Coordinates of C-alpha atoms and ligand atoms in Angstrom, one line a residue:
M357 CA 191.8 195.0 229.6
Q358 CA 194.5 193.0 231.3
E359 CA 196.1 194.1 234.5
Q360 CA 199.8 194.1 233.4
N361 CA 199.7 195.9 230.1
V362 CA 202.4 197.3 227.9
L363 CA 201.6 200.1 225.3
I364 CA 203.4 200.0 222.0
L365 CA 203.0 203.3 220.1
D366 CA 203.2 202.7 216.4
F367 CA 205.0 205.1 214.1
G368 CA 204.3 202.9 211.1
S369 CA 207.3 200.6 211.1
Q370 CA 207.0 197.3 209.3
Y371 CA 208.4 195.7 212.5
T372 CA 205.8 197.0 215.0
Q373 CA 203.8 193.8 215.0
L374 CA 207.0 191.9 215.7
I375 CA 207.7 194.0 218.8
A376 CA 204.3 192.9 220.1
R377 CA 204.9 189.3 219.3
R378 CA 208.3 189.3 221.1
V379 CA 206.7 190.9 224.1
R380 CA 203.9 188.3 224.1
E381 CA 206.5 185.6 223.9
L382 CA 207.8 186.9 227.2
N383 CA 204.3 186.2 228.6
I384 CA 203.6 189.9 228.9
Y385 CA 200.4 191.4 227.5
C386 CA 200.7 194.4 225.2
E387 CA 198.7 196.5 222.8
I388 CA 199.6 198.4 219.7
H389 CA 198.1 201.9 219.2
P390 CA 198.8 204.5 216.5
F391 CA 201.0 207.3 217.8
N392 CA 198.3 209.8 216.7
N393 CA 195.5 208.0 218.4
P394 CA 196.8 206.8 221.7
P395 CA 194.5 205.3 224.3
K396 CA 192.8 208.0 226.3
D397 CA 193.7 206.4 229.6
S398 CA 197.3 205.5 229.9
D399 CA 197.0 204.5 233.6
N400 CA 196.6 200.8 232.7
F401 CA 199.9 200.7 231.0
K402 CA 203.0 199.7 233.1
A403 CA 205.5 200.5 230.4
V404 CA 205.6 202.1 226.9
I405 CA 207.6 201.2 223.8
L406 CA 208.0 203.6 220.9
S407 CA 208.3 201.8 217.5
G408 CA 210.5 202.5 214.5
S409 CA 209.1 204.3 211.5
P410 CA 209.7 205.0 207.8
F411 CA 209.7 208.7 208.7
S412 CA 212.7 210.9 209.4
V413 CA 212.6 213.4 212.2
R414 CA 214.2 215.8 209.7
S415 CA 211.2 215.5 207.3
E416 CA 208.7 218.3 207.1
N417 CA 206.1 216.9 209.4
P418 CA 207.6 214.1 211.5
P419 CA 205.4 212.2 213.9
H420 CA 205.6 214.1 217.2
P421 CA 203.3 212.6 219.7
E422 CA 202.5 214.3 223.0
L423 CA 204.3 212.2 225.6
S424 CA 203.9 214.4 228.7
E425 CA 201.7 211.8 230.4
I426 CA 204.2 209.1 229.8
R427 CA 207.8 210.3 229.7
G428 CA 209.4 210.4 233.1
K429 CA 206.3 208.9 234.6
K430 CA 206.4 205.5 233.1
P431 CA 209.3 203.3 232.0
L432 CA 209.8 204.0 228.3
L433 CA 211.9 202.2 225.6
A434 CA 212.3 204.0 222.3
V435 CA 213.3 202.0 219.3
C436 CA 215.0 203.3 216.1
Y437 CA 212.8 206.3 215.0
G438 CA 211.6 206.4 218.6
A439 CA 215.2 206.9 219.8
Q440 CA 215.8 209.6 217.2
Y441 CA 212.5 211.3 218.0
L442 CA 213.4 211.5 221.7
A443 CA 216.8 212.9 220.9
H444 CA 215.6 215.4 218.3
F445 CA 212.8 216.9 220.4
S446 CA 214.7 216.9 223.6
G447 CA 217.8 218.9 222.9
G448 CA 219.8 216.4 220.9
K449 CA 220.7 216.4 217.3
V450 CA 219.8 213.9 214.5
G451 CA 221.5 214.0 211.1
Q452 CA 222.0 211.8 208.1
S453 CA 224.5 209.0 208.7
N454 CA 227.7 209.1 206.8
T455 CA 227.3 205.4 206.2
R456 CA 223.7 204.1 205.9
E457 CA 223.4 201.3 208.3
Y458 CA 221.3 198.4 207.2
G459 CA 221.7 194.9 208.6
R460 CA 224.2 193.3 210.9
A461 CA 226.3 195.3 213.5
N462 CA 228.0 194.4 216.7
L463 CA 227.8 196.2 220.0
S464 CA 231.4 197.5 220.5
F465 CA 230.8 199.1 223.9
V466 CA 228.3 198.2 226.5
Q467 CA 227.7 200.0 229.7
E468 CA 227.1 197.2 232.2
G469 CA 223.8 197.3 234.0
E470 CA 220.7 199.2 232.9
L471 CA 219.3 197.7 229.7
F472 CA 222.3 195.4 229.4
L473 CA 222.2 194.0 232.9
E474 CA 221.8 190.4 232.0
N475 CA 223.3 188.1 229.3
I476 CA 224.1 190.8 226.8
S477 CA 227.7 191.5 226.3
E478 CA 230.3 193.3 224.2
G479 CA 230.1 192.0 220.6
S480 CA 226.5 191.0 220.7
Q481 CA 224.9 191.1 217.2
V482 CA 222.2 193.7 216.6
W483 CA 220.2 194.6 213.5
M484 CA 220.1 198.1 212.1
S485 CA 217.8 199.7 209.6
H486 CA 218.1 203.4 209.4
S487 CA 219.7 206.2 207.4
D488 CA 219.6 208.9 210.1
T489 CA 221.7 208.8 213.1
I490 CA 221.8 210.5 216.5
K491 CA 224.7 212.9 216.4
E492 CA 224.1 214.4 219.8
L493 CA 222.3 212.9 222.8
P494 CA 219.4 214.7 224.3
T495 CA 219.6 216.8 227.5
N496 CA 220.6 214.5 230.3
G497 CA 221.3 211.7 227.9
T498 CA 224.0 209.1 228.8
R499 CA 225.4 206.7 226.2
L500 CA 225.0 203.0 227.0
A501 CA 226.3 201.3 223.9
S502 CA 227.9 201.9 220.5
T503 CA 228.6 199.9 217.4
H504 CA 231.4 200.4 214.8
D505 CA 229.4 202.9 212.8
V506 CA 226.9 204.2 215.3
E507 CA 228.2 206.0 218.3
N508 CA 224.9 206.4 220.0
A509 CA 223.4 202.9 219.5
A510 CA 221.8 203.0 223.0
Y511 CA 221.3 205.7 225.6
K512 CA 219.3 206.6 228.7
I513 CA 218.0 209.8 230.1
E514 CA 219.2 210.4 233.6
G515 CA 216.7 210.8 236.3
E516 CA 214.0 208.9 234.3
Q517 CA 213.3 205.3 233.4
T518 CA 213.7 206.3 229.7
Y519 CA 215.8 204.2 227.4
A520 CA 216.5 204.4 223.7
I521 CA 218.1 202.1 221.2
Q522 CA 218.9 202.7 217.5
F523 CA 218.8 199.0 216.6
H524 CA 215.8 196.7 216.4
P525 CA 215.5 194.3 219.4
E526 CA 212.4 192.7 217.9
V527 CA 214.0 191.1 214.8
Y528 CA 215.4 187.6 214.9
H529 CA 218.8 188.8 213.8
T530 CA 219.3 190.9 216.9
T531 CA 220.6 187.9 218.8
D532 CA 219.9 189.2 222.3
G533 CA 216.9 191.3 221.4
K534 CA 214.4 189.3 223.4
Q535 CA 216.7 189.4 226.4
L536 CA 217.0 193.2 226.1
L537 CA 213.2 193.5 226.0
E538 CA 213.0 191.3 229.0
N539 CA 215.6 193.4 230.8
F540 CA 213.6 196.5 230.1
L541 CA 210.1 195.2 230.8
V542 CA 210.8 192.8 233.7
K543 CA 213.9 194.0 235.5
I544 CA 213.5 197.7 234.9
A545 CA 209.8 198.3 234.6
G546 CA 208.7 195.4 236.9
V547 CA 206.0 194.1 234.6
A548 CA 204.8 190.7 235.7
Q549 CA 205.0 187.8 233.2
T550 CA 201.5 186.5 233.7
W551 CA 200.2 186.4 230.1
T552 CA 199.9 182.8 229.3
P553 CA 197.4 180.8 227.2
D554 CA 195.8 179.5 230.4
S555 CA 195.4 183.0 231.9
F556 CA 194.0 184.2 228.5
V557 CA 191.4 181.5 228.5
E558 CA 190.4 182.2 232.1
S559 CA 190.0 186.0 231.6
T560 CA 188.4 185.7 228.2
V561 CA 185.8 183.2 229.5
K562 CA 185.0 185.6 232.3
E563 CA 184.7 188.5 229.8
I564 CA 182.4 186.6 227.5
Q565 CA 180.2 185.6 230.4
E566 CA 179.9 189.2 231.5
K567 CA 179.3 190.5 228.0
V568 CA 176.9 187.9 226.7
G569 CA 175.1 186.8 229.8
S570 CA 172.4 184.3 229.0
D571 CA 172.0 185.4 225.4
K572 CA 172.3 183.1 222.5
V573 CA 175.3 183.4 220.2
V574 CA 175.7 182.3 216.6
L575 CA 179.0 181.4 215.1
G576 CA 180.0 180.3 211.6
L577 CA 182.6 177.5 211.7
S578 CA 184.9 177.1 208.7
G579 CA 187.0 174.1 209.7
G580 CA 189.9 176.5 210.2
V581 CA 192.0 177.2 213.3
D582 CA 190.6 180.6 214.3
S583 CA 186.9 179.8 214.1
T584 CA 187.4 176.5 215.9
V585 CA 189.4 178.1 218.8
A586 CA 186.8 180.9 219.1
A587 CA 184.1 178.3 219.3
I588 CA 185.7 176.3 222.0
L589 CA 186.4 179.4 224.0
L590 CA 182.7 180.5 223.7
H591 CA 181.5 177.0 224.5
K592 CA 183.6 177.0 227.7
A593 CA 181.9 180.3 228.6
I594 CA 178.3 179.8 227.6
G595 CA 177.9 176.1 226.8
A596 CA 174.8 175.2 224.8
N597 CA 173.9 178.9 224.2
L598 CA 176.5 178.8 221.5
H599 CA 175.0 177.7 218.2
C600 CA 177.5 176.9 215.5
I601 CA 176.8 176.7 211.8
F602 CA 179.1 174.8 209.5
V603 CA 178.2 175.4 205.8
N604 CA 179.3 173.0 203.1
N605 CA 179.7 175.2 200.1
G606 CA 180.7 172.1 198.0
L607 CA 184.2 173.7 197.5
L608 CA 185.9 172.2 200.5
S609 CA 188.6 169.5 200.4
K610 CA 187.7 165.9 199.8
N611 CA 185.5 164.5 202.6
E612 CA 186.3 167.6 204.7
F613 CA 182.6 168.4 205.5
T614 CA 181.8 165.1 207.1
A615 CA 185.1 164.6 208.8
V616 CA 185.3 168.0 210.4
L617 CA 181.6 168.0 211.4
K618 CA 182.2 164.8 213.2
Q619 CA 185.3 166.3 214.9
Y620 CA 183.2 169.3 216.0
E621 CA 180.5 167.1 217.4
G622 CA 183.2 165.1 219.3
M623 CA 184.3 168.4 220.9
G624 CA 180.9 168.8 222.4
L625 CA 179.9 171.7 220.2
N626 CA 176.3 172.5 219.4
V627 CA 176.8 172.5 215.6
K628 CA 174.5 172.3 212.7
G629 CA 176.0 171.1 209.4
V630 CA 174.3 172.7 206.4
D631 CA 174.9 171.1 203.0
A632 CA 174.4 174.0 200.6
S633 CA 176.7 172.7 197.8
Q634 CA 174.0 172.9 195.1
R635 CA 173.2 176.5 196.0
F636 CA 176.8 177.5 195.6
M637 CA 177.2 175.6 192.4
D638 CA 174.1 177.3 191.0
A639 CA 175.5 180.7 192.1
L640 CA 178.8 180.0 190.3
A641 CA 177.2 178.7 187.1
G642 CA 178.7 180.5 184.0
L643 CA 181.1 182.7 186.1
S644 CA 184.8 182.7 185.3
D645 CA 186.1 186.0 186.6
P646 CA 187.8 185.5 190.0
E647 CA 186.2 188.5 191.7
A648 CA 182.8 187.6 190.3
K649 CA 183.2 184.1 191.7
R650 CA 184.2 185.5 195.1
K651 CA 181.2 187.8 195.2
A652 CA 178.8 185.0 194.2
I653 CA 180.2 182.8 196.9
G654 CA 180.2 185.6 199.5
N655 CA 176.6 186.4 198.7
A656 CA 175.5 182.8 198.8
F657 CA 177.2 182.4 202.1
I658 CA 175.4 185.4 203.6
E659 CA 172.0 184.1 202.4
V660 CA 172.6 180.6 203.8
F661 CA 174.1 181.8 207.0
D662 CA 171.4 184.4 207.6
H663 CA 168.6 181.9 207.0
E664 CA 170.2 179.4 209.4
A665 CA 170.8 182.1 212.0
N666 CA 167.2 183.1 211.8
Q667 CA 166.2 179.6 212.8
I668 CA 167.9 180.1 216.2
E669 CA 165.3 181.9 218.2
D670 CA 166.4 185.0 220.1
A671 CA 170.0 184.9 218.9
K672 CA 171.5 188.2 219.9
W673 CA 175.2 187.9 219.1
L674 CA 177.4 186.9 216.2
A675 CA 180.8 185.5 217.1
Q676 CA 183.7 185.8 214.7
G677 CA 187.2 184.4 214.7
T678 CA 188.9 187.7 213.9
I679 CA 192.5 187.9 215.1
Y680 CA 194.8 190.8 216.1
P681 CA 196.5 191.4 212.7
D682 CA 193.1 192.1 211.2
V683 CA 192.3 194.6 213.9
I684 CA 195.5 196.6 214.4
E685 CA 195.2 200.1 213.0
S686 CA 198.5 200.6 211.5
V687 CA 199.8 204.1 210.7
S688 CA 199.7 204.8 207.0
V689 CA 203.1 205.4 205.5
S690 CA 201.8 207.4 202.6
G691 CA 200.7 210.2 204.8
G692 CA 198.1 210.9 207.4
P693 CA 196.7 208.6 210.0
S694 CA 194.8 205.6 208.6
A695 CA 192.2 203.7 210.4
T696 CA 191.6 201.1 207.8
I697 CA 190.5 197.9 209.5
K698 CA 190.4 194.9 207.2
S699 CA 187.0 193.3 206.9
H700 CA 187.3 189.7 208.0
H701 CA 188.5 187.6 205.2
N702 CA 186.6 184.4 205.9
V703 CA 183.3 185.8 206.9
G704 CA 183.3 188.2 204.0
G705 CA 181.8 191.0 206.1
L706 CA 178.3 190.0 207.3
P707 CA 175.8 192.7 206.5
D708 CA 174.1 195.1 209.0
F709 CA 170.7 193.7 208.4
M710 CA 171.6 190.7 210.5
K711 CA 171.2 193.1 213.5
L712 CA 173.4 191.0 215.7
K713 CA 175.9 192.3 218.1
I714 CA 179.5 191.2 217.5
V715 CA 181.7 189.2 219.9
E716 CA 185.3 188.4 218.9
P717 CA 187.2 186.6 221.6
L718 CA 190.5 186.3 219.6
R719 CA 190.6 190.0 218.5
M720 CA 193.6 190.7 220.6
I721 CA 195.8 187.7 219.9
F722 CA 198.2 186.6 217.1
K723 CA 197.9 183.4 215.0
D724 CA 200.6 181.6 217.0
E725 CA 198.9 182.5 220.2
V726 CA 195.6 181.3 218.8
R727 CA 197.3 177.9 218.3
R728 CA 198.8 178.0 221.9
V729 CA 195.4 178.9 223.4
G730 CA 193.8 176.1 221.3
A731 CA 196.4 173.6 222.6
S732 CA 195.9 174.7 226.2
M733 CA 192.2 173.9 225.8
G734 CA 193.0 170.5 224.5
I735 CA 192.1 171.0 220.8
D736 CA 193.5 168.3 218.6
K737 CA 197.1 169.1 217.4
E738 CA 196.3 168.1 213.9
L739 CA 193.4 170.5 213.7
L740 CA 195.5 173.3 215.1
G741 CA 198.3 172.7 212.6
R742 CA 196.0 172.9 209.5
H743 CA 197.1 175.0 206.6
P744 CA 195.1 178.1 205.9
F745 CA 192.3 177.5 203.4
P746 CA 190.6 180.3 201.5
G747 CA 187.0 181.0 202.2
P748 CA 185.9 180.6 198.5
G749 CA 187.7 177.2 198.7
L750 CA 188.5 175.3 195.5
A751 CA 186.5 177.8 193.4
I752 CA 189.6 180.0 193.2
R753 CA 191.8 177.1 192.5
I754 CA 189.7 176.1 189.5
L755 CA 190.8 178.7 187.0
G756 CA 187.9 179.9 185.0
D757 CA 184.4 178.4 185.3
V758 CA 183.6 175.9 188.1
T759 CA 181.6 172.7 187.5
P760 CA 181.0 169.8 189.8
E761 CA 183.2 167.6 187.5
K762 CA 186.1 170.0 187.9
V763 CA 185.6 170.1 191.7
N764 CA 185.7 166.3 191.8
I765 CA 188.9 166.2 189.9
L766 CA 190.6 168.9 192.0
Q767 CA 189.5 167.3 195.2
E768 CA 191.1 164.0 194.2
V769 CA 194.4 165.7 193.2
D770 CA 194.4 167.9 196.3
A771 CA 193.9 164.9 198.5
I772 CA 196.8 163.0 197.0
F773 CA 199.1 166.0 197.3
I774 CA 198.1 166.9 200.9
N775 CA 198.0 163.3 202.2
G776 CA 201.4 162.8 200.6
L777 CA 202.8 165.8 202.4
K778 CA 201.5 164.4 205.7
E779 CA 202.8 160.9 205.1
S780 CA 206.2 162.2 204.2
G781 CA 206.4 164.4 207.3
L782 CA 206.5 167.5 205.1
Y783 CA 203.1 169.0 205.9
D784 CA 204.1 170.9 209.1
S785 CA 207.1 172.5 207.4
V786 CA 204.9 174.0 204.7
W787 CA 202.8 177.0 205.5
Q788 CA 200.2 176.4 202.8
A789 CA 199.8 173.9 200.0
G790 CA 197.2 173.1 197.4
A791 CA 196.5 172.1 193.8
I792 CA 195.3 174.3 191.0
L793 CA 193.2 173.0 188.0
L794 CA 194.3 174.9 184.9
P795 CA 191.9 175.8 182.2
L796 CA 193.7 174.0 179.5
N797 CA 194.3 170.5 178.1
S798 CA 197.6 169.1 177.0
V799 CA 198.5 166.1 174.8
G800 CA 199.8 163.0 176.5
V801 CA 200.2 159.3 175.9
M802 CA 198.9 156.6 178.1
G803 CA 199.5 153.0 177.0
D804 CA 199.3 153.4 173.2
E805 CA 196.6 155.9 173.4
R806 CA 196.9 159.6 172.7
T807 CA 195.3 161.6 175.5
Y808 CA 194.2 165.2 175.6
E809 CA 193.5 166.0 179.3
K810 CA 193.8 168.6 182.1
V811 CA 196.9 170.1 183.6
V812 CA 197.2 170.6 187.3
A813 CA 199.7 172.8 189.2
L814 CA 200.9 172.0 192.7
R815 CA 201.8 174.9 195.0
A816 CA 203.5 174.8 198.3
V817 CA 204.8 177.9 200.1
E818 CA 206.6 179.0 203.2
S819 CA 205.4 182.2 204.9
T820 CA 204.6 183.6 208.3
D821 CA 201.5 185.6 207.5
G822 CA 200.6 185.1 203.9
M823 CA 201.7 188.7 203.0
T824 CA 205.0 187.5 201.5
A825 CA 205.8 183.9 200.6
D826 CA 208.3 181.7 198.9
W827 CA 207.9 178.4 197.1
V828 CA 209.1 175.3 199.0
N829 CA 211.9 173.3 197.7
L830 CA 210.1 170.0 198.0
P831 CA 212.3 166.9 197.5
Y832 CA 212.4 165.7 193.9
A833 CA 211.5 162.1 195.0
F834 CA 208.4 163.4 196.7
L835 CA 207.3 165.5 193.6
Q836 CA 208.0 162.5 191.4
K837 CA 205.9 160.1 193.4
T838 CA 203.1 162.7 193.8
S839 CA 203.0 163.4 190.1
N840 CA 202.9 159.7 189.3
D841 CA 200.1 159.1 191.8
I842 CA 198.0 161.9 190.4
I843 CA 198.4 161.0 186.8
N844 CA 197.8 157.3 187.5
K845 CA 194.8 157.7 189.8
V846 CA 192.9 160.8 188.7
K847 CA 191.0 160.4 185.6
G848 CA 191.1 163.4 183.3
V849 CA 194.6 164.6 184.3
N850 CA 197.7 163.8 182.2
R851 CA 200.2 166.5 183.3
V852 CA 201.4 167.9 186.6
V853 CA 203.6 171.1 187.0
Y854 CA 205.1 172.6 190.1
D855 CA 204.7 176.4 190.8
I856 CA 208.1 178.0 191.6
S857 CA 207.0 181.6 191.9
S858 CA 207.4 183.7 195.1
K859 CA 205.0 186.3 196.4
P860 CA 205.5 189.1 195.4
P861 CA 205.4 189.2 192.4
A862 CA 203.0 186.3 192.2
T863 CA 200.3 185.6 194.8
I864 CA 199.8 182.4 196.7
E865 CA 196.4 181.6 195.0
W866 CA 196.3 181.8 191.3
E867 CA 193.1 183.8 191.3
Ligands
XMP2036 P1 197.1 185.5 198.1 O1 196.6 184.7 196.9 O2 196.5 186.9 198.1 O3 196.7 184.8 199.4 O4 198.6 185.6 198.1 C1 197.1 185.1 200.7 C2 196.4 184.2 201.7 O5 195.0 184.6 201.6 C3 194.2 183.4 201.2 N1 193.1 183.9 200.4 C4 191.9 184.1 200.7 N2 191.2 183.7 201.9 N3 189.2 184.5 200.9 C5 189.9 183.9 202.0 O6 189.3 183.6 203.0 C6 189.7 184.8 199.8 O7 189.1 185.3 198.9 C7 191.2 184.6 199.7 N4 192.0 184.9 198.7 C8 193.3 184.4 199.1 C9 195.2 182.5 200.6 O8 194.7 181.2 200.6 C10 196.4 182.7 201.3 O9 196.4 182.0 202.5

């Protein structure tokens, strides 16, 4: 637990995580907790933010948390539903808006001082997303701002450090949103801006040392950003007691295993590279259903990893690169509290029989913070900027059954595409890219010969978290060159297509 902590009570808004990210960008530590399961001890929190929600206070059973320990005792900022909730349950009135307000609005009246004490002025653009509106302010409420359509766009409750805003300060389109959060947290609530990658490293190293002591810890490296940063943090804390295992499942990108293993060794990590390609290929033999392939790979990984972990005498802990979005318990919109925590994607949920205690040094930070923490510990920029890569690797990019020949073809194609992106300076502007080997042949002509060979698809998407994505408008000249290179250099491929589907309705991977 950090000293200067802000509590975000989640009412199920799609933007709750964004609030947390904005607060962290201000170098302030914060945690998200569901409104119906708040932390028992609120003493550690210097300020509280209530999130928005898909609920209406006028619905049958609106979220109605007990705030007696918080309201009037700690600085409180209520956003959207939070603002309506405060009004509705404190003597005000909330009704349906005459005009549903979604999108852009401008502050048409701002009371100087208070939330708007710095750098936010009349006309400032804010982003609205609500169909209810606050018709009457709660008892002791004073209006601080309006927009053209929303009279009570911001208010405060006299005699308390309680503020409420109808718009969303956390979204990019609220131009001064971050400033407003800073005004509330720093100027009004007096929270210190001490949350930096360096301070995170320092406190986490201490926590790991206290938790793990002189025990041995096992960690599975994947070549990705999260497991690498987790490893370096643990290494800083416990040195050679960290035992890393890097499994080659034979489904990585071309030359990845040797190159990344070398990189890890260069970082001083105690790492064992295990080439289990054949075992994975055997497990995949004859399988063409995507979920069956995933399962086979997951099981093979567990067997290999468990075997290797058992070679490390007295290992007591298993370290994982789980990050905050995997951990946050969001409120289920479809009713009732939900406590579904996603099982970690890459590790595939290691089984109980491993009998190891779990340590997850990144469980409270977001992906962009993982990168900042990595950079502050001197991890190579190129490694930190790597695209996400699925745990089952190329097996889910070879549609249908997987054979060593197909893996070879796809590795070659993928390398041409990815290296091309790097050489053209496009790699960093793409969130994820890869090639897919389609389970069909097409007719072509090379020289005077008729060919009947494989088709590959190229996929490049922009996204922030992989939940939604859009295809990238790569320059025609780049696509033209890449296609030529692939067809000329990779034997067995005579056609290249580019995937122009967004997610949803498509997904990023084809399987
Ligand atoms: P989809 O295809 O669901 O992918 O749009 C979203 C993100 O998740 C990755 N992905 C996986 N990662 N194991 C993983 O570790 C998997 O089975 C898996 N399936 C998809 C995908 O690469 C993208 O980043």
